[in-house]
Amino acid sequence: MSASNITLTHPTAFLLVGIPGLEHLHIWISIPFCLAYTLALLGNCTLLLIIQADAALHEPMYLFLAMLAAIDLVLSSSALPKMLAIFWFRDREINFFACLAQMFFLHSFSIMESAVLLAMAFDRYVAICKPLHYTKVLTGSLVTKIGMAAVARAVTLMTPLPFLLRCFHYCRGPVIAHCYCEHMAVVRLACGDTSFNNIYGIAVAMFIVVLDLLFVILSYVFILQAVLLLASQEACYKALGTCISHIGAILAFYTPVVISSVMHRVAHHAAPHVHILLANFYLLFPPMVNPIIYGVKTKQIRESILGVFLRKDM
């Protein structure tokens, strides 16, 4: 047997279907997708530029927000350009290694986003429950370490997947019934025993969602207890007002995850495009709405944005 037959167990490229069953609507579907991606790019780039330019925003809360904006840019840009190429030009082919890279970026940056949302919950907990210790606890050094830990956790958890997928023999054809290279969509094309990939994928998803969400909820339980002990109603509203943007970001990120998970387990016979549209909503919605949530609800960012436009008009 030749060396090439031994080593080349994977196709040189995969073919991404797009949204199975809705191929005839790809052009129309591309309109909201393109709009959402444009809003995500403009909104998150604006947030990054505003936070970088305004020294008053170089505080932990806004540094975490800058991390969230950077993650959302990478997350949406890892999938949307290829999706739009499929919808507009029927450019379905994706190189095998490009597919693995896309999968790695999508899943690892989703894990990073979850970690940053948890860090932001910790920031709100310290600000409301331990206000006198805020500057001592959330130092620039700690913020940097939290950011590095978020990256390290995501990379550690996701690095094994591309290497595992590279070892499989793909005998079920090169066609991926999805808009992007999602881990389980690729695994379904592989021959042999894929049980470890199945278990590992579920275990990582459950570990991230359950653990991070549990600590976020715990933080807000302590925050609510502290707020209810405040003397005046006005102080209560003011304290809770600082959390509204973060709660909105949490709901934007975790709600599609929970809905998609429930649909996979309850609606077994739902059309494939239902699950894929939910998966796309998970990729599109948080990057699009996070800048809007923080831009509208956060006074300092709103004033900084207005200040930039007013200076341009003068």
XYZ file of C-alpha atoms in Angstrom:
314
model
C 0.000 0.000 0.000
C 1.376 3.403 -0.957
C 2.241 6.064 1.595
C -0.344 8.430 0.125
C -3.134 5.904 0.748
C -2.049 5.542 4.361
C -1.679 9.206 5.246
C -4.455 10.880 3.260
C -7.558 9.800 5.182
C -9.426 13.070 4.848
C -10.772 14.960 1.801
C -8.840 17.971 0.553
C -12.012 20.050 0.919
C -15.544 19.943 2.279
C -18.699 21.319 0.668
C -20.925 23.482 2.859
C -24.603 23.179 1.915
C -25.728 26.403 3.555
C -29.222 25.983 4.989
C -30.551 22.576 3.835
C -34.042 22.767 2.403
C -33.903 26.530 2.002
C -31.324 26.784 -0.785
C -33.849 28.569 -3.004
C -34.153 31.304 -0.361
C -30.427 31.859 0.192
C -30.419 35.265 -1.516
C -33.281 36.506 0.657
C -31.835 34.985 3.837
C -28.532 36.734 3.089
C -30.150 40.181 3.520
C -30.763 39.987 7.312
C -27.496 38.056 7.728
C -25.527 40.774 5.931
C -27.326 43.521 7.861
C -26.623 41.806 11.205
C -22.939 41.329 10.311
C -22.602 44.974 9.225
C -24.164 46.165 12.498
C -21.863 43.828 14.464
C -18.764 45.194 12.693
C -19.753 48.848 13.068
C -20.975 48.510 16.651
C -18.069 46.516 18.047
C -15.410 48.540 16.216
C -17.022 51.732 17.546
C -16.967 50.347 21.102
C -13.293 49.402 20.816
C -12.323 52.809 19.396
C -14.324 54.724 22.037
C -12.875 52.713 24.932
C -9.342 53.020 23.547
C -9.629 56.770 22.957
C -11.261 57.792 26.252
C -8.955 57.426 29.277
C -11.971 57.679 31.599
C -13.172 54.332 30.204
C -9.943 52.493 31.069
C -11.668 50.844 34.029
C -12.295 47.104 34.601
C -15.937 47.205 33.492
C -15.066 48.817 30.148
C -11.927 46.736 29.650
C -14.087 43.608 29.948
C -16.514 45.209 27.487
C -13.610 45.791 25.077
C -12.703 42.096 25.392
C -16.325 41.180 24.650
C -16.362 43.443 21.566
C -13.087 41.943 20.243
C -14.401 38.401 20.785
C -17.668 39.236 19.000
C -15.732 40.620 16.025
C -13.692 37.419 15.678
C -16.712 35.195 16.314
C -18.891 36.777 13.634
C -16.012 37.225 11.152
C -15.054 33.544 11.444
C -18.353 32.434 9.905
C -20.292 35.244 8.218
C -17.993 36.014 5.230
C -18.048 32.360 4.144
C -21.812 32.140 4.745
C -22.427 35.158 2.530
C -20.144 33.665 -0.134
C -22.340 30.539 -0.088
C -25.549 32.567 -0.281
C -24.377 35.020 -2.963
C -21.874 33.138 -5.122
C -22.603 29.480 -4.278
C -18.991 29.209 -3.150
C -19.570 26.069 -1.092
C -16.065 24.627 -1.038
C -13.868 25.036 2.040
C -10.396 23.561 2.434
C -10.162 20.776 5.018
C -7.663 22.647 7.210
C -9.562 25.930 6.782
C -12.646 24.070 7.991
C -10.806 22.856 11.109
C -9.475 26.375 11.726
C -12.975 27.862 11.397
C -14.354 25.268 13.812
C -11.565 25.995 16.312
C -12.123 29.770 16.205
C -15.917 29.528 16.442
C -15.963 27.174 19.418
C -12.983 28.634 21.280
C -14.198 32.237 20.997
C -17.673 31.174 22.155
C -16.012 29.747 25.275
C -14.044 32.995 25.705
C -17.248 35.030 25.475
C -18.827 32.949 28.216
C -15.744 33.520 30.405
C -15.806 37.293 29.828
C -19.520 37.460 30.708
C -18.677 35.631 33.941
C -15.849 38.116 34.609
C -18.285 40.983 34.048
C -20.671 39.425 36.588
C -17.775 39.297 39.072
C -17.035 42.962 38.308
C -20.658 43.929 39.109
C -20.571 41.785 42.279
C -17.461 43.566 43.602
C -18.755 47.014 42.555
C -22.078 46.572 44.392
C -21.280 44.186 47.249
C -17.726 45.386 48.045
C -17.625 48.970 46.711
C -14.870 50.136 49.091
C -12.576 47.344 47.901
C -13.353 47.662 44.183
C -10.127 49.409 43.131
C -8.011 47.125 45.329
C -9.608 43.907 44.075
C -10.086 44.635 40.361
C -6.648 45.945 39.502
C -5.292 46.210 35.959
C -3.123 43.187 36.682
C -6.123 41.067 37.693
C -8.110 42.128 34.622
C -5.173 41.068 32.419
C -4.895 37.720 34.230
C -8.642 37.095 33.835
C -8.373 37.820 30.098
C -5.397 35.474 29.750
C -7.196 32.768 31.754
C -10.246 33.060 29.455
C -8.030 32.572 26.396
C -6.054 29.723 27.998
C -9.206 27.834 29.024
C -10.747 28.093 25.558
C -7.568 27.110 23.716
C -6.914 24.179 26.088
C -10.434 22.805 25.681
C -10.629 23.238 21.896
C -7.091 22.344 20.750
C -7.698 18.545 20.853
C -10.659 18.696 18.447
C -8.840 19.585 15.181
C -6.211 16.901 15.866
C -8.880 14.276 16.603
C -10.834 15.174 13.459
C -7.681 15.052 11.353
C -7.218 11.369 12.267
C -10.612 10.193 11.014
C -11.322 8.636 7.654
C -14.239 10.472 6.009
C -16.165 7.835 4.078
C -19.588 9.506 4.193
C -18.718 12.104 1.583
C -17.469 15.686 1.795
C -20.866 17.446 2.098
C -21.501 19.240 5.403
C -25.198 19.991 5.928
C -24.482 23.322 7.580
C -23.476 26.953 6.907
C -20.141 26.576 8.681
C -17.840 23.888 10.053
C -19.586 22.973 13.272
C -17.884 20.193 15.246
C -20.683 17.596 15.245
C -21.599 18.325 11.611
C -18.036 17.318 10.631
C -17.990 14.301 12.986
C -21.107 12.894 11.276
C -19.091 12.453 8.055
C -16.390 10.389 9.753
C -16.145 6.618 9.858
C -14.997 4.570 12.815
C -15.636 5.141 16.478
C -16.552 8.796 17.069
C -17.961 8.257 20.566
C -15.086 10.138 22.240
C -15.749 13.225 20.078
C -19.462 13.023 20.876
C -18.872 12.725 24.618
C -16.102 15.329 24.657
C -18.199 17.865 22.731
C -21.207 17.438 25.034
C -19.028 17.462 28.172
C -17.280 20.725 27.188
C -20.582 22.403 26.282
C -22.218 21.341 29.548
C -19.126 22.268 31.583
C -18.960 25.767 30.090
C -22.671 26.603 30.035
C -23.597 25.059 33.398
C -20.518 26.169 35.346
C -20.295 29.723 33.976
C -24.037 30.312 34.147
C -24.159 28.928 37.698
C -21.507 31.403 38.870
C -23.224 34.264 37.011
C -26.523 33.448 38.740
C -24.721 33.136 42.094
C -23.163 36.580 41.592
C -26.572 38.100 40.971
C -28.059 36.385 44.029
C -25.416 38.161 46.155
C -25.974 41.419 44.229
C -29.735 41.236 44.825
C -29.198 40.586 48.534
C -26.888 43.612 48.782
C -29.262 45.841 46.813
C -32.263 44.944 48.992
C -30.296 46.058 52.058
C -29.737 49.561 50.672
C -31.474 52.310 52.601
C -33.230 54.199 49.801
C -35.250 53.013 46.806
C -33.311 55.393 44.590
C -30.021 53.730 45.596
C -31.548 50.325 44.784
C -32.575 51.450 41.305
C -29.187 53.054 40.684
C -27.305 49.895 41.715
C -29.517 47.641 39.597
C -29.249 50.105 36.700
C -25.524 49.392 36.445
C -26.354 45.693 35.857
C -29.021 46.045 33.160
C -26.573 46.080 30.222
C -24.764 43.017 31.533
C -28.026 41.127 32.107
C -29.019 41.990 28.525
C -25.698 40.624 27.206
C -26.130 37.419 29.262
C -29.641 36.887 27.898
C -28.443 37.589 24.325
C -25.676 34.982 24.658
C -27.269 32.183 26.707
C -30.895 32.283 25.501
C -30.086 30.993 21.959
C -27.810 28.329 23.508
C -30.561 27.061 25.816
C -33.243 27.186 23.092
C -31.009 25.325 20.629
C -30.139 22.696 23.257
C -33.807 22.150 24.135
C -34.783 21.940 20.460
C -32.148 19.279 19.795
C -33.560 17.132 22.587
C -37.291 17.812 22.264
C -37.871 18.500 18.554
C -36.083 15.461 17.143
C -38.205 15.477 14.000
C -37.903 19.192 13.273
C -36.590 20.078 9.822
C -32.756 20.429 9.711
C -33.000 24.091 8.708
C -34.728 24.891 12.026
C -31.674 23.759 14.017
C -29.263 25.475 11.612
C -31.163 28.778 11.731
C -31.032 28.622 15.552
C -27.284 27.956 15.400
C -26.853 30.960 13.085
C -28.977 33.109 15.391
C -26.568 32.199 18.214
C -23.626 33.434 16.104
C -25.321 36.588 14.799
C -27.445 37.901 17.638
C -24.957 38.571 20.503
C -22.341 40.382 18.330
C -25.089 42.530 16.824
C -26.978 43.491 20.017
C -24.145 43.791 22.575
C -22.902 47.173 21.242
C -26.498 48.424 21.083
C -27.218 47.303 24.656
C -24.095 48.924 26.067
C -24.257 51.981 23.822
C -27.837 52.794 24.823
C -27.768 51.764 28.491
C -24.269 52.824 29.594
C -24.159 56.562 30.229
C -20.357 56.952 29.932
C -20.201 55.203 26.543
C -23.249 57.099 25.281
C -21.659 60.408 26.278
C -18.323 59.439 24.692
C -20.019 58.554 21.389
C -22.020 61.811 21.429
C -18.813 63.703 22.254
C -17.077 62.272 19.189
C -19.928 63.324 16.884
C -20.184 66.781 18.459
C -16.436 67.372 17.980
C -16.795 66.402 14.309
C -19.643 68.883 13.837
C -17.676 71.768 15.378
